[in-house]
Short mmCIF file of C-alpha atoms in Angstrom, two decimals:
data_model
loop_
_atom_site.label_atom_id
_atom_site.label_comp_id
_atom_site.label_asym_id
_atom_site.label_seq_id
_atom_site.Cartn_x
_atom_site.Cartn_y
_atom_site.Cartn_z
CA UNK V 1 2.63 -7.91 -38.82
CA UNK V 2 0.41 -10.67 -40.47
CA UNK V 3 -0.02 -13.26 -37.85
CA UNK V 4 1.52 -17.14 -38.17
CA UNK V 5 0.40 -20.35 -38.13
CA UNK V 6 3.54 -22.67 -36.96
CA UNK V 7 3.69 -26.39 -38.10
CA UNK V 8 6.08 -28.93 -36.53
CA UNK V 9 5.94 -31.11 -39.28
CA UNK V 10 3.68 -31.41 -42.60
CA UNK V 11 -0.11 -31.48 -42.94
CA UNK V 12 -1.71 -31.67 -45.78
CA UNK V 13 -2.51 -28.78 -48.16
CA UNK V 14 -6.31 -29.09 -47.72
CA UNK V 15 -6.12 -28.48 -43.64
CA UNK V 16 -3.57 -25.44 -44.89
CA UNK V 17 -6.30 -23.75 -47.03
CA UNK V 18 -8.65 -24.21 -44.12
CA UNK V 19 -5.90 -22.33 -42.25
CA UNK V 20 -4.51 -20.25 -44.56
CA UNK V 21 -7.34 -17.63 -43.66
CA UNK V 22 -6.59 -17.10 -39.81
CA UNK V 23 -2.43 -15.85 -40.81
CA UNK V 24 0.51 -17.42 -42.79
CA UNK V 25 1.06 -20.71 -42.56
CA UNK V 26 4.66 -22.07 -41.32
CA UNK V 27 6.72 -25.07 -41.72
CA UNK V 28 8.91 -25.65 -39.15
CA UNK V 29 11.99 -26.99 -40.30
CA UNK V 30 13.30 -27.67 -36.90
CA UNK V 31 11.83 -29.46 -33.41
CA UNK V 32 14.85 -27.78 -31.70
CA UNK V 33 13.10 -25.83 -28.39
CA UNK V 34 15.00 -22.67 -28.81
CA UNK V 35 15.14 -21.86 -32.29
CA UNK V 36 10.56 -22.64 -32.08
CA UNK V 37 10.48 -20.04 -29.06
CA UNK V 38 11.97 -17.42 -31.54
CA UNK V 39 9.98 -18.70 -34.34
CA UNK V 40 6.50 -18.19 -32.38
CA UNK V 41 6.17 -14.83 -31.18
CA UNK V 42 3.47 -13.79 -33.54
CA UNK V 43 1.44 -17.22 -33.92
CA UNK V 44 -1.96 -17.57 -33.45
CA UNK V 45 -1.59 -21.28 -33.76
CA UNK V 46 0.73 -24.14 -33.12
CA UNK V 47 0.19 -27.41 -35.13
CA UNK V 48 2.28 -30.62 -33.84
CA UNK V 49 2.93 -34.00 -35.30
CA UNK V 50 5.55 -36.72 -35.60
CA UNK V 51 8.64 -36.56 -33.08
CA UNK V 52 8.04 -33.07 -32.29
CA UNK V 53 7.18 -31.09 -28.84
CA UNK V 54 5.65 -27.91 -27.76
CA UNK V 55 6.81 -27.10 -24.47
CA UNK V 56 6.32 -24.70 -21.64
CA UNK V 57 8.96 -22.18 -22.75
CA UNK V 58 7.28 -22.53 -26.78
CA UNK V 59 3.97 -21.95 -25.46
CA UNK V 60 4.80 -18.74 -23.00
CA UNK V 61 7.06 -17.39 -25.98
CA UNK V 62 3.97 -17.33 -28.10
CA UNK V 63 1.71 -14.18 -26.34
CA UNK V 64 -0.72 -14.23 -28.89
CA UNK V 65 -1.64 -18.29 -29.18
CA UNK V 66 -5.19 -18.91 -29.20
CA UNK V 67 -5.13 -22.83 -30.19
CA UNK V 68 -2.41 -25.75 -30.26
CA UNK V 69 -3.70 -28.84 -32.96
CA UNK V 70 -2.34 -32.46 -32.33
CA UNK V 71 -2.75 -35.12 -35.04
CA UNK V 72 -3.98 -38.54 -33.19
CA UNK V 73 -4.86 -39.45 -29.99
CA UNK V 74 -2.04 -39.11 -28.20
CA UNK V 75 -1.02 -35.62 -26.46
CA UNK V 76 1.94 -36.44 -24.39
CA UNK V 77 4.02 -34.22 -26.36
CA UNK V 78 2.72 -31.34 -25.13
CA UNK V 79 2.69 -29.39 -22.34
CA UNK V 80 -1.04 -29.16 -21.38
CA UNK V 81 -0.97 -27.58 -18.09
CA UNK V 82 1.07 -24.80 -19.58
CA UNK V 83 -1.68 -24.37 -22.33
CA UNK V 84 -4.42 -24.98 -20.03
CA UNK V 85 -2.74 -21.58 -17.59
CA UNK V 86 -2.66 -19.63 -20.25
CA UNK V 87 -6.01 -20.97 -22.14
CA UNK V 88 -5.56 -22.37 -24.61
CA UNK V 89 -7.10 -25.54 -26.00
CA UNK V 90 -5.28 -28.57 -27.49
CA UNK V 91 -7.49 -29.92 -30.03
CA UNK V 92 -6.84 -33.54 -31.25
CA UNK V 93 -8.14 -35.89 -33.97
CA UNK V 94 -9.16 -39.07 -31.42
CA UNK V 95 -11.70 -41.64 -33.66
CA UNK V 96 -10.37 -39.96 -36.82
CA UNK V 97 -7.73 -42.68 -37.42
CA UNK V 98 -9.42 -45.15 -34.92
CA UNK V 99 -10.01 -48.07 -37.47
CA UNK V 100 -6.74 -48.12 -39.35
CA UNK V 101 -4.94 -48.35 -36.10
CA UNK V 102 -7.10 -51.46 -35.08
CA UNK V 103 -6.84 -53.14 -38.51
CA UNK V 104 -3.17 -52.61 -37.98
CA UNK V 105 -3.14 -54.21 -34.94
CA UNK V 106 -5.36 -57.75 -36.14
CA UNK V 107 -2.60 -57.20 -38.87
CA UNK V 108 0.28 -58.02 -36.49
CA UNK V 109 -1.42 -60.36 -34.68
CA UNK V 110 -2.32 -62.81 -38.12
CA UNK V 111 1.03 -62.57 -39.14
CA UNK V 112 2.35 -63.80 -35.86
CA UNK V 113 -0.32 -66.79 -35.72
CA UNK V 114 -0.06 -67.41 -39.01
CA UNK V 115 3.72 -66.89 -38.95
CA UNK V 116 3.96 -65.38 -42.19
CA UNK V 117 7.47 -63.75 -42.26
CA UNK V 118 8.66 -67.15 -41.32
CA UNK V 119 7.01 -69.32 -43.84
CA UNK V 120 8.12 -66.62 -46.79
CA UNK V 121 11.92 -66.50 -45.84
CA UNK V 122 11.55 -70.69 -45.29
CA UNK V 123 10.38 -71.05 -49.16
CA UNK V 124 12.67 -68.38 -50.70
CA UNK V 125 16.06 -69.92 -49.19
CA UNK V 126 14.51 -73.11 -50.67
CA UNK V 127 13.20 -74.98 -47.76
CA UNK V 128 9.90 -76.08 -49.09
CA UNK V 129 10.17 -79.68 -46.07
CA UNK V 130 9.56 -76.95 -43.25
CA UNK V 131 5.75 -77.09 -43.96
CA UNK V 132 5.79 -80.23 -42.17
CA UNK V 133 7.36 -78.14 -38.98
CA UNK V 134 3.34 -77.84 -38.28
CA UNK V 135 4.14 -74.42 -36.56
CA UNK V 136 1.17 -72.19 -37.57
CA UNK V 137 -1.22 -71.15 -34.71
CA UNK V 138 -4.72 -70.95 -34.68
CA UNK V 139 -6.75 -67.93 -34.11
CA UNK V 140 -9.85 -69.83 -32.91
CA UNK V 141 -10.36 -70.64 -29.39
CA UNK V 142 -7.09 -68.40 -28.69
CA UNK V 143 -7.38 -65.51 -26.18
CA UNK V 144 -6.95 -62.13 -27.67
CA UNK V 145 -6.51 -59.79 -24.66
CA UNK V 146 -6.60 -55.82 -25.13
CA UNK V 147 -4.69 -53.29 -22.88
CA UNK V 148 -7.24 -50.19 -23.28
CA UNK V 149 -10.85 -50.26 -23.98
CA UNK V 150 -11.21 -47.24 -25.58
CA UNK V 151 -12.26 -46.32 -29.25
CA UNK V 152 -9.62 -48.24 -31.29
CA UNK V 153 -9.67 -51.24 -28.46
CA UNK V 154 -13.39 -51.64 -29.11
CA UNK V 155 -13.05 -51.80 -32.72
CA UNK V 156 -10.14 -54.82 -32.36
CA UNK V 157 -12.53 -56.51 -30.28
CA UNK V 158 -14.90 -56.29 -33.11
CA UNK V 159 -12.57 -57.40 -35.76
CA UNK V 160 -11.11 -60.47 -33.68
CA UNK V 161 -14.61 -61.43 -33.02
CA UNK V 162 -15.16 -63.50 -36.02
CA UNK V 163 -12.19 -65.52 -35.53
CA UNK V 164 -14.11 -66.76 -32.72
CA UNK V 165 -11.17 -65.56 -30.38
CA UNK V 166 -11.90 -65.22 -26.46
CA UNK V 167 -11.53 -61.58 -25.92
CA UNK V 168 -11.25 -60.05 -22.48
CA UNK V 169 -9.54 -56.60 -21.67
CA UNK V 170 -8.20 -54.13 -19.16
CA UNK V 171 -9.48 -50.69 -18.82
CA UNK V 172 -9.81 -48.89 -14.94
CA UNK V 173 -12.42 -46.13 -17.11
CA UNK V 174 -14.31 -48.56 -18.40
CA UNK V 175 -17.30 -50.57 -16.82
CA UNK V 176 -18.00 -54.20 -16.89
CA UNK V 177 -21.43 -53.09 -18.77
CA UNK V 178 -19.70 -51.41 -21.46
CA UNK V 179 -17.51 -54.24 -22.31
CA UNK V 180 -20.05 -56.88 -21.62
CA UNK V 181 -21.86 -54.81 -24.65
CA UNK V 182 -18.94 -55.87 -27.06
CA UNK V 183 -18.85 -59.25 -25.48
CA UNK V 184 -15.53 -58.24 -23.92
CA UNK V 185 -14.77 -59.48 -20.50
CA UNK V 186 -13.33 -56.87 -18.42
CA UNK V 187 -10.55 -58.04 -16.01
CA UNK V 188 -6.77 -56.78 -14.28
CA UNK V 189 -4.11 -56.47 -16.08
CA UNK V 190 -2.83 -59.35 -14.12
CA UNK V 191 -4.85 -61.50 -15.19
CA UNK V 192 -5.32 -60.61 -18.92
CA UNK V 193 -0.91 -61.07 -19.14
CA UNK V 194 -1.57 -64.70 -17.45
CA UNK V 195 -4.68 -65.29 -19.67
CA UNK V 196 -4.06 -63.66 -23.05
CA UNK V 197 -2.51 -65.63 -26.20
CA UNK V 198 -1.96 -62.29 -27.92
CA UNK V 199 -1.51 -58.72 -25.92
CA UNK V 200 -2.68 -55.80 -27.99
CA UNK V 201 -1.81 -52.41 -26.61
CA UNK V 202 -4.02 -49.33 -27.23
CA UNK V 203 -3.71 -47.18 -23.34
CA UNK V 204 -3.53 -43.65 -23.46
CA UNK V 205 0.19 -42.70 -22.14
CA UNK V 206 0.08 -40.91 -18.65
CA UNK V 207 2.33 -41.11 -15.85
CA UNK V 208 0.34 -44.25 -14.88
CA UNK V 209 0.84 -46.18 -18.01
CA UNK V 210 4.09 -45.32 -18.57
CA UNK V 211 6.27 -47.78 -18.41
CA UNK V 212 3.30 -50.45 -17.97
CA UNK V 213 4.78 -53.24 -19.61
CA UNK V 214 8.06 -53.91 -17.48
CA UNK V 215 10.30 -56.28 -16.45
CA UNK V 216 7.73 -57.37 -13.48
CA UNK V 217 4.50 -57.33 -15.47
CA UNK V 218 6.61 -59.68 -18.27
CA UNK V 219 7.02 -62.61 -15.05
CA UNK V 220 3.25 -62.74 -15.33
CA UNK V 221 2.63 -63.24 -19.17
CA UNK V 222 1.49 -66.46 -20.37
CA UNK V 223 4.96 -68.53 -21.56
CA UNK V 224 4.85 -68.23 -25.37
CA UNK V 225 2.25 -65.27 -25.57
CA UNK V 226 2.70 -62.53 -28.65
CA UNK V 227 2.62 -58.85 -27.48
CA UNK V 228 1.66 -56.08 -30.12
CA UNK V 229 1.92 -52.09 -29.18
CA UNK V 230 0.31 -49.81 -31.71
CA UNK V 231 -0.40 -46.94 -28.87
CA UNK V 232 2.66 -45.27 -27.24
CA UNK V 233 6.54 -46.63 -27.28
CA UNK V 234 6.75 -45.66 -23.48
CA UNK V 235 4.30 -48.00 -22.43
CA UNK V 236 7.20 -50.68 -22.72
CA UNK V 237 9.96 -49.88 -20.40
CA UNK V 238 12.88 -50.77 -22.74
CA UNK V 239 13.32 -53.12 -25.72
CA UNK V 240 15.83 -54.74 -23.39
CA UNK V 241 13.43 -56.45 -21.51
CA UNK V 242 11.29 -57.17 -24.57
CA UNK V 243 14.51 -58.78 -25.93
CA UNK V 244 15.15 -60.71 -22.87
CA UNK V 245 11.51 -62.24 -23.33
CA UNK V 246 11.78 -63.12 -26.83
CA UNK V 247 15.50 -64.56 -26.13
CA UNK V 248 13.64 -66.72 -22.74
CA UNK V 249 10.57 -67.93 -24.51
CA UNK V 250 8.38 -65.93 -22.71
CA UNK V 251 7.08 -63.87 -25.61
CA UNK V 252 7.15 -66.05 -28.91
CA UNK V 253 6.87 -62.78 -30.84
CA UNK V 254 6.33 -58.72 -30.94
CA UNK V 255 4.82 -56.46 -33.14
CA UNK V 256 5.68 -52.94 -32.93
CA UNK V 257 4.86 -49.55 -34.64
CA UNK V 258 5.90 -47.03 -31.88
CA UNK V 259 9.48 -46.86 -30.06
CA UNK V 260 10.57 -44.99 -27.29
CA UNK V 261 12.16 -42.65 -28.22
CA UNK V 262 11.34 -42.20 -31.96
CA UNK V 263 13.47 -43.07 -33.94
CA UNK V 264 14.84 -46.36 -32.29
CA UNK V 265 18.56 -47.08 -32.08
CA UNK V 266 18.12 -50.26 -34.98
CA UNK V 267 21.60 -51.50 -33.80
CA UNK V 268 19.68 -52.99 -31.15
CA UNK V 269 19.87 -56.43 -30.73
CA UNK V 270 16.14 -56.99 -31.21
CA UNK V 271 15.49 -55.90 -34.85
CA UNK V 272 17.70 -58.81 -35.87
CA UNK V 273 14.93 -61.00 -34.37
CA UNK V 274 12.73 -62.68 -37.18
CA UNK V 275 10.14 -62.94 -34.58
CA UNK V 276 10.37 -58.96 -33.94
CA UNK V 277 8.12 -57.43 -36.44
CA UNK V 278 8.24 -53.48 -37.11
CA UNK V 279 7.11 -50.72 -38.68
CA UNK V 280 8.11 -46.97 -38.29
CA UNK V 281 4.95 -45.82 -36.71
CA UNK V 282 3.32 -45.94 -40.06
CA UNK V 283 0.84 -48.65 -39.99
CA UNK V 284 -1.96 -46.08 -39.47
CA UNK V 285 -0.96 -43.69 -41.89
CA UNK V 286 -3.09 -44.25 -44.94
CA UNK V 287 -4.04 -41.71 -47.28
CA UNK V 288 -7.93 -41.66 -46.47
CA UNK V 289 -7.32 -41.70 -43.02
CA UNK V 290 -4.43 -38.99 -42.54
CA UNK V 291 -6.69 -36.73 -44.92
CA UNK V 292 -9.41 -37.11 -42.19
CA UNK V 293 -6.95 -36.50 -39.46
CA UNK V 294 -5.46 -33.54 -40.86
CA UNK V 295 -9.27 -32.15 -41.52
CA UNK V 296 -10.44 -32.89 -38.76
CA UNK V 297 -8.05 -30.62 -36.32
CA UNK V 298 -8.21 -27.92 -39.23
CA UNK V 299 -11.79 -27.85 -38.31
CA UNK V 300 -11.39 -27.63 -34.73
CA UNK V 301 -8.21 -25.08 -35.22
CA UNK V 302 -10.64 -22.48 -37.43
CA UNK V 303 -13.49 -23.00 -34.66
CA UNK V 304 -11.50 -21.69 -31.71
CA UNK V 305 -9.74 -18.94 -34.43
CA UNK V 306 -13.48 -18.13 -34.32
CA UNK V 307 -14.43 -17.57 -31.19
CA UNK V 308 -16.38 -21.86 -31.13
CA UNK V 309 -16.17 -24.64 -29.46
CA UNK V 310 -14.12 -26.95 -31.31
CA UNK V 311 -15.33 -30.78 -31.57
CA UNK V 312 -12.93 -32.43 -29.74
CA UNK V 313 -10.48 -30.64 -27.42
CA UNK V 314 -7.83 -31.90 -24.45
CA UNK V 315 -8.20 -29.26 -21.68
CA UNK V 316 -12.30 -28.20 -22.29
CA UNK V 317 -11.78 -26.30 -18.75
CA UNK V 318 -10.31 -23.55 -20.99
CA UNK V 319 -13.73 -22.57 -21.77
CA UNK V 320 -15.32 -22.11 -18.47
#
């Protein structure tokens, strides 16, 4: 029997022909758990993307997986200590999409100051006197403070530098030095939610991060501060207490691209908020930069189907 190549949800055709050479290549039509444990029996590889999971019971049902490929950064929707028992590396795609998600992110954060959605819905219902509300921030001398220092938190310190915007950030894995390098000042989160003018979220999700953003960490945010998440949905415990901020004063606005859980519940009281701006986790998905995502773990995927090291993986350990 030929062996498969499983896909929760659809890659591109170029990372398939890359594929296409190590078994048959699967689309999954499905996320349910059950009906993927009888669908992987004879994969040698598990692909995973969007709102899908492979868990435990997917990855002990598939006895001849050599390789599970993530598109992103972000892994939490898979189980890697299962993988890493039976070895098998996760590859991922982190850096490949690393500048989209940052320009994404300065995005949200000029149409906040600059209060675009506002001004547009003002002049089309024909209130042209609101310009003299005198409502529009300014991004210089404002405090842009980043929640992860990593890769794509770098590169928004680097784009909100020439709006000569303070720019301090939070990072336990990250040293003073390193930030000093980006003229970043390093600080606790504490701090950076009294400081900051405009919280940018790019953390890795763990079980420490989770819920980072909660009801208690809101008390300390700077009254009238804008808070933007472009990394995981579960780093904010609820839209409830986002919607209690907004409704408060204590945020003057949001910006969000990821939900918890995916897709949101849009009955919600919040997405009637003009001061709520979304997107459904697609402000990073450009055509040059999925291509290179999509690539990129193809790359990896064929590596490991070939007895390599692949690039980037989660769980290296596997090759000890």
């Amino acid at each position: 029997m030929k062996s498969k190549i499983v896909s929760i949800g659809p890659i591109d055709e170029s990372a398939v022909k890359i594929l296409e050479p190590y078994g048959e290549f699967i689309l999954s039509k499905t996320t349910k758990e059950q009906s993927l444990v009888e669908m992987v029996t004879d994969a040698v590889a598990l692909i995973v993307r969007g709102d899908g999971a492979i868990t435990r019971p997917i990855i002990e049902a598939a006895s001849h997986l050599k390789v599970i490929g993530r598109t992103g950064v972000g892994y939490d929707n898979i189980d890697i200590g299962a993988a890493t028992e039976r070895k098998v590396p996760v590859v991922f795609t982190p850096g490949a999409n690393a500048r989209v998600v940052a320009e994404a992110s300065m995005a949200l954060v000029l149409a906040h100051c600059k209060r675009i959605v506002y001004w547009d819905r003002q002049l089309k219902s024909g209130n042209w006197a609101s310009r003299n509300n005198f409502s529009t921030l300014d991004m210089e001398e404002s405090t842009l403070g980043i929640v992860g220092f990593g890769q794509i938190g770098r590169i928004v310190s680097q784009l909100a530098a020439p709006f000569n915007m303070r720019i301090i950030a939070h990072d336990p894995y990250v040293s003073k030095e390193t930030a000093k390098s980006f003229e970043v000042e390093l600080t606790s989160l504490e701090s950076l939610l009294n400081q900051a003018d405009f919280i940018c979220l790019h953390a890795v999700l763990t079980d420490k991060t989770k819920g980072l953003i909660n009801r208690n960490n809101l008390k300390l945010v700077k009254k009238g501060s804008f808070l933007i998440n472009l990394a995981r949905g579960p780093l904010i415990e609820s839209l409830d207490i986002l919607d209690e901020a907004l409704e408060t004063g204590i945020l003057a606005g949001v910006g969000l691209d990821v939900f918890s859980p995916e897709p949101p519940d849009t009955t919600h009281s919040i997405f009637n908020r003009e001061n709520c701006l979304t997107a459904p986790h697609s402000l990073a998905m450009t055509k040059r930069s999925m291509l290179k995502v999509f690539i990129q773990m193809a790359e990896d995927m064929a590596a490991v189907l070939d007895g390599q090291h692949p690039r980037h993986s989660v769980n290296p350990e596997v090759f000890d």
